[in-house]
Amino acid sequence: MKKIISALSILLLTAGMCFAQSNDLQVLTIVKYNKSESITVKQLKTRCDTYEKQLGQKLTLEQKKQVLSALVDEKIVLQAAAKAGITVLDSTVDQYFLEAMSQSIGASVTEKQLNDYFKTQGTTLDAELQKQTGMNVADYKAYLKNQLIAQQYVVQQKQSEIQAAASPTDAEIRAFYEGNKASFVWNDMVRVMFVGVAKGTNADAAKNKCTELRNKYVDKKLTKDQILTQAQVAENGYSAEEGLLPKTEAAAAQVQLTYESLLGLYERDIGYISDVTDRGDAYIFIVLTGKYAAKMLALSDVVTPDSTVTVYEYIKQNLASTKAQSYIQQAAQEVANELRKPEYVEEKKTGAALDKLLNWGD
């Protein structure tokens, strides 16, 4: 008897699983502007799961319907973009991905650095992204690529309207400056050039190479520009870069200097050249190429010492970008509405039947 009950339980469980799977395969809508594409319950669940992870809460029935509508809009715009021949390179997607990741952690990073960091935390970039967005790296990049393609198509269709809407007035620029004046400042900064030779398997050769480069710079046999340019050729066997360092512990740590060493640079004259020092993995020397005192910036000042962009132009560009992005969202809905005709969108489930399929987990 127990065996019969056990067998029945398995059968009931299997039947329940099959029912759930068949529900997932139910087609909710067919989009057929350029080709026939189905939106299934499973696809909607996946997108809703992403939003729920980001929001930290379950979506209501009405919100699920909004997500379904957005999926329809997305597919029909992507089909129109494909018909118009719009594509986005994978390298562009990678760039946007890294910009998004860098912005989220507050530092510029490569994908390798992200993977290495998460390995030290006992996890992976895939796992962390899955936790936060419901997508792994490949899925997230595919999603991002579709968003970029759709955006390009919208911009193409509404270019003149976007340009008109994205032009900030002089009054708007000045008002933004007055409201955010405290954020337009220079901290104390130094500009430095780092020159380094990796030890590799021959530390003595690396030290000699670094010393030779320093001596040539001191004797004016090599200029700063020549050192920076020649460093780009791998065969020359050294690295060199120049940049601004604010007077902060974080900035010092980023370039593997002690905070005391960074403070010491502020006591030096421009043109100071350090001795060759052992940084552990390489031999380096540092050249102080500029010093800048903290100050409040006016509209006519450049944003950073190594920039030609004034505060006025910087605000103008950022306001234009913000306004354009805001209008693009509106324009995207307009474009989708223009494309979303009955002959291109077939709703397979509506009313109570749709509600029933969308009430998963309730």
Short mmCIF file of C-alpha atoms in Angstrom, two decimals:
data_model
loop_
_atom_site.label_atom_id
_atom_site.label_comp_id
_atom_site.label_asym_id
_atom_site.label_seq_id
_atom_site.Cartn_x
_atom_site.Cartn_y
_atom_site.Cartn_z
CA MET A 1 0.00 0.00 0.00
CA LYS A 2 2.82 2.38 0.93
CA LYS A 3 4.50 1.63 -2.40
CA ILE A 4 1.27 2.48 -4.25
CA ILE A 5 0.91 5.75 -2.35
CA SER A 6 4.56 6.57 -3.04
CA ALA A 7 4.09 5.83 -6.74
CA LEU A 8 0.96 7.98 -6.84
CA SER A 9 2.85 10.82 -5.13
CA ILE A 10 5.56 10.66 -7.77
CA LEU A 11 2.96 10.64 -10.53
CA LEU A 12 1.18 13.65 -9.03
CA LEU A 13 4.47 15.49 -8.59
CA THR A 14 5.49 14.73 -12.17
CA ALA A 15 2.11 15.87 -13.44
CA GLY A 16 2.48 19.12 -11.51
CA MET A 17 5.92 19.71 -12.99
CA CYS A 18 4.63 19.05 -16.51
CA PHE A 19 1.76 21.45 -15.94
CA ALA A 20 4.15 24.15 -14.77
CA GLN A 21 6.41 23.53 -17.76
CA SER A 22 3.50 23.63 -20.18
CA ASN A 23 2.39 26.94 -18.68
CA ASP A 24 5.91 28.32 -19.19
CA LEU A 25 5.69 27.43 -22.87
CA GLN A 26 2.35 29.21 -23.34
CA VAL A 27 2.63 31.96 -25.97
CA LEU A 28 1.34 35.31 -24.71
CA THR A 29 2.01 37.51 -27.75
CA ILE A 30 3.42 37.16 -31.25
CA VAL A 31 5.37 40.09 -32.74
CA LYS A 32 5.64 39.94 -36.54
CA TYR A 33 6.88 43.26 -37.95
CA ASN A 34 9.92 41.81 -39.70
CA LYS A 35 9.65 38.16 -38.65
CA SER A 36 7.48 36.10 -36.31
CA GLU A 37 8.68 36.09 -32.69
CA SER A 38 6.78 34.66 -29.74
CA ILE A 39 6.82 35.97 -26.18
CA THR A 40 6.23 33.07 -23.81
CA VAL A 41 5.37 32.92 -20.13
CA LYS A 42 8.94 31.73 -19.47
CA GLN A 43 10.46 34.74 -21.24
CA LEU A 44 8.21 37.07 -19.26
CA LYS A 45 9.09 35.29 -16.00
CA THR A 46 12.80 35.75 -16.75
CA ARG A 47 12.42 39.49 -17.34
CA CYS A 48 10.16 39.91 -14.30
CA ASP A 49 12.70 38.03 -12.19
CA THR A 50 15.36 40.52 -13.28
CA TYR A 51 13.23 43.49 -12.24
CA GLU A 52 12.26 41.84 -8.95
CA LYS A 53 15.93 41.32 -8.07
CA GLN A 54 16.68 44.97 -8.87
CA LEU A 55 13.65 46.27 -6.95
CA GLY A 56 13.92 43.81 -4.08
CA GLN A 57 10.20 43.03 -4.19
CA LYS A 58 7.63 40.95 -6.07
CA LEU A 59 5.82 42.49 -9.05
CA THR A 60 2.06 42.89 -8.98
CA LEU A 61 -0.19 41.53 -11.71
CA GLU A 62 -0.48 45.00 -13.24
CA GLN A 63 3.31 45.44 -13.19
CA LYS A 64 3.77 42.07 -14.93
CA LYS A 65 1.42 43.28 -17.66
CA GLN A 66 3.53 46.43 -18.00
CA VAL A 67 6.65 44.27 -18.36
CA LEU A 68 4.89 42.22 -21.05
CA SER A 69 3.95 45.40 -22.90
CA ALA A 70 7.55 46.61 -22.66
CA LEU A 71 8.77 43.27 -24.06
CA VAL A 72 6.42 43.68 -27.03
CA ASP A 73 7.71 47.24 -27.59
CA GLU A 74 11.30 46.03 -27.36
CA LYS A 75 10.85 43.23 -29.87
CA ILE A 76 8.99 45.34 -32.42
CA VAL A 77 11.58 48.12 -32.24
CA LEU A 78 14.43 45.58 -32.56
CA GLN A 79 12.74 44.05 -35.58
CA ALA A 80 12.40 47.50 -37.15
CA ALA A 81 16.07 48.22 -36.35
CA ALA A 82 17.12 44.94 -37.99
CA LYS A 83 15.09 45.83 -41.07
CA ALA A 84 16.86 49.21 -41.15
CA GLY A 85 20.24 47.44 -40.97
CA ILE A 86 21.27 48.79 -37.56
CA THR A 87 23.90 46.75 -35.69
CA VAL A 88 26.17 47.29 -32.69
CA LEU A 89 29.70 45.86 -32.45
CA ASP A 90 30.51 43.53 -29.56
CA SER A 91 33.43 45.81 -28.69
CA THR A 92 30.97 48.66 -28.18
CA VAL A 93 28.86 46.46 -25.90
CA ASP A 94 31.99 45.53 -23.91
CA GLN A 95 32.83 49.22 -23.52
CA TYR A 96 29.36 50.09 -22.21
CA PHE A 97 29.44 47.06 -19.91
CA LEU A 98 32.73 48.11 -18.35
CA GLU A 99 31.56 51.73 -18.02
CA ALA A 100 28.48 50.50 -16.15
CA MET A 101 30.56 48.23 -13.90
CA SER A 102 33.15 50.95 -13.25
CA GLN A 103 30.44 53.45 -12.38
CA SER A 104 28.81 51.02 -9.95
CA ILE A 105 32.04 50.44 -8.00
CA GLY A 106 33.44 53.96 -8.36
CA ALA A 107 36.68 53.04 -10.16
CA SER A 108 37.75 52.32 -13.72
CA VAL A 109 38.26 48.56 -14.15
CA THR A 110 38.78 45.95 -16.84
CA GLU A 111 36.73 42.76 -17.06
CA LYS A 112 39.81 40.76 -16.02
CA GLN A 113 40.22 42.94 -12.93
CA LEU A 114 36.56 42.37 -12.07
CA ASN A 115 36.94 38.60 -12.44
CA ASP A 116 40.16 38.60 -10.40
CA TYR A 117 38.56 40.68 -7.65
CA PHE A 118 35.53 38.41 -7.28
CA LYS A 119 37.80 35.34 -7.22
CA THR A 120 39.51 36.79 -4.15
CA GLN A 121 36.04 37.10 -2.57
CA GLY A 122 35.32 33.42 -3.21
CA THR A 123 32.78 34.08 -5.96
CA THR A 124 32.63 35.04 -9.66
CA LEU A 125 31.51 38.00 -11.73
CA ASP A 126 28.83 35.76 -13.26
CA ALA A 127 27.47 34.85 -9.84
CA GLU A 128 27.44 38.42 -8.55
CA LEU A 129 25.74 39.75 -11.67
CA GLN A 130 23.21 36.91 -11.50
CA LYS A 131 22.48 37.84 -7.89
CA GLN A 132 21.96 41.52 -8.68
CA THR A 133 20.24 41.38 -12.08
CA GLY A 134 19.12 37.80 -12.66
CA MET A 135 21.47 37.61 -15.65
CA ASN A 136 25.00 36.27 -16.08
CA VAL A 137 27.62 38.27 -18.00
CA ALA A 138 26.71 36.82 -21.42
CA ASP A 139 22.97 37.38 -20.87
CA TYR A 140 23.53 40.89 -19.54
CA LYS A 141 25.68 41.82 -22.54
CA ALA A 142 23.04 40.42 -24.91
CA TYR A 143 20.40 42.50 -23.12
CA LEU A 144 22.65 45.57 -23.26
CA LYS A 145 23.29 45.03 -26.98
CA ASN A 146 19.56 44.99 -27.69
CA GLN A 147 19.09 48.18 -25.70
CA LEU A 148 21.85 49.92 -27.67
CA ILE A 149 20.42 48.76 -31.01
CA ALA A 150 16.94 49.94 -30.05
CA GLN A 151 18.31 53.28 -28.87
CA GLN A 152 20.21 53.81 -32.13
CA TYR A 153 17.04 53.13 -34.09
CA VAL A 154 15.02 55.58 -31.97
CA VAL A 155 17.72 58.25 -32.36
CA GLN A 156 17.73 57.66 -36.13
CA GLN A 157 13.95 58.05 -36.32
CA LYS A 158 13.70 61.07 -34.01
CA GLN A 159 17.05 62.77 -34.57
CA SER A 160 15.81 66.31 -35.22
CA GLU A 161 13.33 66.20 -32.31
CA ILE A 162 16.03 64.89 -29.92
CA GLN A 163 18.50 67.60 -30.96
CA ALA A 164 15.90 70.30 -30.42
CA ALA A 165 14.87 68.93 -27.04
CA ALA A 166 18.46 68.43 -25.86
CA SER A 167 19.72 72.00 -26.30
CA PRO A 168 20.04 73.64 -22.86
CA THR A 169 19.63 77.41 -22.66
CA ASP A 170 22.22 79.78 -21.20
CA ALA A 171 19.85 80.42 -18.30
CA GLU A 172 19.59 76.68 -17.57
CA ILE A 173 23.39 76.31 -17.60
CA ARG A 174 23.91 79.24 -15.23
CA ALA A 175 21.12 78.09 -12.94
CA PHE A 176 22.68 74.62 -12.73
CA TYR A 177 26.07 76.15 -11.89
CA GLU A 178 24.62 78.32 -9.12
CA GLY A 179 22.76 75.38 -7.66
CA ASN A 180 25.83 73.12 -7.71
CA LYS A 181 28.68 75.60 -7.31
CA ALA A 182 30.15 73.78 -4.31
CA SER A 183 30.85 70.71 -6.45
CA PHE A 184 32.91 72.63 -9.00
CA VAL A 185 36.25 72.70 -7.21
CA TRP A 186 39.80 71.57 -7.67
CA ASN A 187 41.34 69.68 -4.79
CA ASP A 188 45.08 69.94 -4.26
CA MET A 189 46.56 67.89 -7.11
CA VAL A 190 49.87 66.92 -8.61
CA ARG A 191 50.53 65.70 -12.13
CA VAL A 192 53.08 62.91 -12.23
CA MET A 193 54.67 60.62 -14.77
CA PHE A 194 55.32 57.03 -13.67
CA VAL A 195 57.95 55.01 -15.52
CA GLY A 196 58.30 51.33 -14.64
CA VAL A 197 60.09 48.18 -15.77
CA ALA A 198 58.59 44.87 -14.67
CA LYS A 199 61.06 42.52 -12.98
CA GLY A 200 59.84 39.41 -14.76
CA THR A 201 62.47 36.70 -14.42
CA ASN A 202 65.44 39.09 -14.33
CA ALA A 203 65.23 41.74 -11.61
CA ASP A 204 68.76 43.05 -12.20
CA ALA A 205 68.09 43.65 -15.91
CA ALA A 206 64.85 45.46 -15.02
CA LYS A 207 66.65 47.73 -12.56
CA ASN A 208 69.36 48.52 -15.12
CA LYS A 209 66.71 49.29 -17.77
CA CYS A 210 64.83 51.61 -15.42
CA THR A 211 68.05 53.36 -14.37
CA GLU A 212 69.02 53.82 -18.02
CA LEU A 213 65.64 55.42 -18.82
CA ARG A 214 65.95 57.76 -15.82
CA ASN A 215 69.49 58.79 -16.78
CA LYS A 216 68.44 59.52 -20.37
CA TYR A 217 65.56 61.66 -19.09
CA VAL A 218 67.84 63.52 -16.64
CA ASP A 219 70.42 64.12 -19.39
CA LYS A 220 67.63 65.30 -21.75
CA LYS A 221 68.36 62.52 -24.22
CA LEU A 222 64.70 61.53 -23.90
CA THR A 223 61.80 63.93 -23.48
CA LYS A 224 58.66 63.22 -21.49
CA ASP A 225 56.64 62.84 -24.71
CA GLN A 226 59.20 60.43 -26.17
CA ILE A 227 59.12 58.26 -23.03
CA LEU A 228 55.32 58.17 -23.04
CA THR A 229 55.13 57.42 -26.78
CA GLN A 230 57.83 54.74 -26.83
CA ALA A 231 56.21 53.00 -23.84
CA GLN A 232 53.29 52.11 -26.11
CA VAL A 233 55.59 49.79 -28.10
CA ALA A 234 55.75 46.49 -26.23
CA GLU A 235 59.21 45.66 -27.59
CA ASN A 236 60.67 48.64 -25.67
CA GLY A 237 60.06 46.72 -22.45
CA TYR A 238 58.71 49.36 -20.09
CA SER A 239 55.52 51.18 -19.13
CA ALA A 240 54.91 54.89 -18.65
CA GLU A 241 51.85 57.00 -17.94
CA GLU A 242 51.07 60.51 -16.80
CA GLY A 243 48.08 61.59 -14.75
CA LEU A 244 46.64 63.74 -12.01
CA LEU A 245 46.71 62.63 -8.38
CA PRO A 246 44.52 64.39 -5.79
CA LYS A 247 45.85 64.63 -2.25
CA THR A 248 43.96 61.61 -0.88
CA GLU A 249 44.91 58.25 0.59
CA ALA A 250 42.74 56.50 -2.02
CA ALA A 251 44.65 58.17 -4.87
CA ALA A 252 47.97 57.16 -3.33
CA ALA A 253 46.85 53.55 -2.91
CA GLN A 254 45.62 53.41 -6.50
CA VAL A 255 49.16 54.01 -7.79
CA GLN A 256 50.81 51.94 -5.04
CA LEU A 257 52.32 54.90 -3.19
CA THR A 258 52.16 55.52 0.54
CA TYR A 259 50.15 58.56 1.54
CA GLU A 260 53.32 60.04 3.07
CA SER A 261 55.10 59.67 -0.29
CA LEU A 262 52.25 61.47 -2.06
CA LEU A 263 52.32 64.30 0.48
CA GLY A 264 56.06 64.53 -0.05
CA LEU A 265 55.53 65.31 -3.73
CA TYR A 266 53.70 68.49 -2.75
CA GLU A 267 56.89 69.73 -1.10
CA ARG A 268 58.90 69.23 -4.29
CA ASP A 269 59.39 71.61 -7.21
CA ILE A 270 57.95 70.86 -10.63
CA GLY A 271 60.52 68.81 -12.56
CA TYR A 272 61.53 66.71 -9.54
CA ILE A 273 62.75 63.22 -10.52
CA SER A 274 62.74 60.46 -7.91
CA ASP A 275 65.39 57.80 -7.55
CA VAL A 276 64.74 54.37 -9.03
CA THR A 277 62.83 52.44 -6.38
CA ASP A 278 61.73 48.83 -5.92
CA ARG A 279 57.93 48.54 -5.99
CA GLY A 280 57.94 44.77 -5.52
CA ASP A 281 56.93 43.68 -9.00
CA ALA A 282 58.86 46.39 -10.87
CA TYR A 283 61.43 49.14 -10.63
CA ILE A 284 60.02 52.65 -11.08
CA PHE A 285 60.85 56.31 -11.00
CA ILE A 286 58.50 59.28 -10.78
CA VAL A 287 58.63 62.72 -12.39
CA LEU A 288 56.62 65.62 -10.94
CA THR A 289 55.23 67.47 -13.99
CA GLY A 290 52.67 69.80 -12.37
CA LYS A 291 51.16 71.08 -9.10
CA TYR A 292 47.71 72.64 -8.62
CA ALA A 293 46.26 74.28 -5.54
CA ALA A 294 42.66 73.79 -4.48
CA LYS A 295 40.23 76.42 -5.76
CA MET A 296 36.60 77.12 -6.52
CA LEU A 297 35.97 77.00 -10.28
CA ALA A 298 34.21 79.74 -12.24
CA LEU A 299 32.20 79.03 -15.39
CA SER A 300 35.16 80.05 -17.57
CA ASP A 301 37.69 77.76 -15.79
CA VAL A 302 38.66 74.41 -17.26
CA VAL A 303 37.23 71.40 -15.46
CA THR A 304 40.65 69.80 -14.80
CA PRO A 305 44.18 71.11 -15.41
CA ASP A 306 44.71 68.72 -18.32
CA SER A 307 41.38 69.55 -20.00
CA THR A 308 40.36 72.20 -22.53
CA VAL A 309 36.68 71.91 -21.54
CA THR A 310 35.40 74.80 -19.44
CA VAL A 311 32.91 74.40 -16.60
CA TYR A 312 30.31 76.12 -18.81
CA GLU A 313 30.84 73.62 -21.64
CA TYR A 314 30.93 70.71 -19.21
CA ILE A 315 27.55 71.68 -17.73
CA LYS A 316 26.15 72.28 -21.22
CA GLN A 317 27.25 68.82 -22.41
CA ASN A 318 25.90 67.06 -19.32
CA LEU A 319 22.57 68.90 -19.38
CA ALA A 320 22.25 68.11 -23.10
CA SER A 321 23.01 64.43 -22.44
CA THR A 322 20.52 64.25 -19.58
CA LYS A 323 17.80 65.99 -21.56
CA ALA A 324 18.49 63.85 -24.62
CA GLN A 325 18.32 60.64 -22.59
CA SER A 326 15.07 61.75 -21.03
CA TYR A 327 13.59 62.60 -24.42
CA ILE A 328 14.90 59.35 -25.95
CA GLN A 329 12.81 57.40 -23.43
CA GLN A 330 9.75 59.39 -24.50
CA ALA A 331 10.69 59.06 -28.17
CA ALA A 332 11.19 55.28 -27.76
CA GLN A 333 7.60 54.93 -26.60
CA GLU A 334 6.42 57.10 -29.50
CA VAL A 335 8.33 54.94 -32.00
CA ALA A 336 6.98 51.73 -30.44
CA ASN A 337 3.42 53.10 -30.53
CA GLU A 338 3.82 54.01 -34.21
CA LEU A 339 5.02 50.47 -35.01
CA ARG A 340 2.56 48.65 -32.79
CA LYS A 341 -0.26 48.06 -35.26
CA PRO A 342 -2.73 45.14 -35.06
CA GLU A 343 -1.18 43.44 -38.07
CA TYR A 344 2.22 43.39 -36.33
CA VAL A 345 1.16 42.34 -32.82
CA GLU A 346 -1.06 39.33 -32.12
CA GLU A 347 -2.20 38.94 -28.52
CA LYS A 348 -2.71 35.21 -27.92
CA LYS A 349 -3.81 35.60 -24.29
CA THR A 350 -6.02 38.39 -22.95
CA GLY A 351 -8.42 39.06 -20.08
CA ALA A 352 -8.92 36.32 -17.47
CA ALA A 353 -6.78 33.83 -19.43
CA LEU A 354 -3.83 36.24 -19.33
CA ASP A 355 -4.37 37.02 -15.64
CA LYS A 356 -4.35 33.30 -14.82
CA LEU A 357 -1.01 32.73 -16.56
CA LEU A 358 0.53 35.80 -14.96
CA ASN A 359 -0.44 34.78 -11.44
CA TRP A 360 2.54 32.47 -11.00
CA GLY A 361 3.74 32.10 -7.43
CA ASP A 362 0.57 33.63 -6.00
#
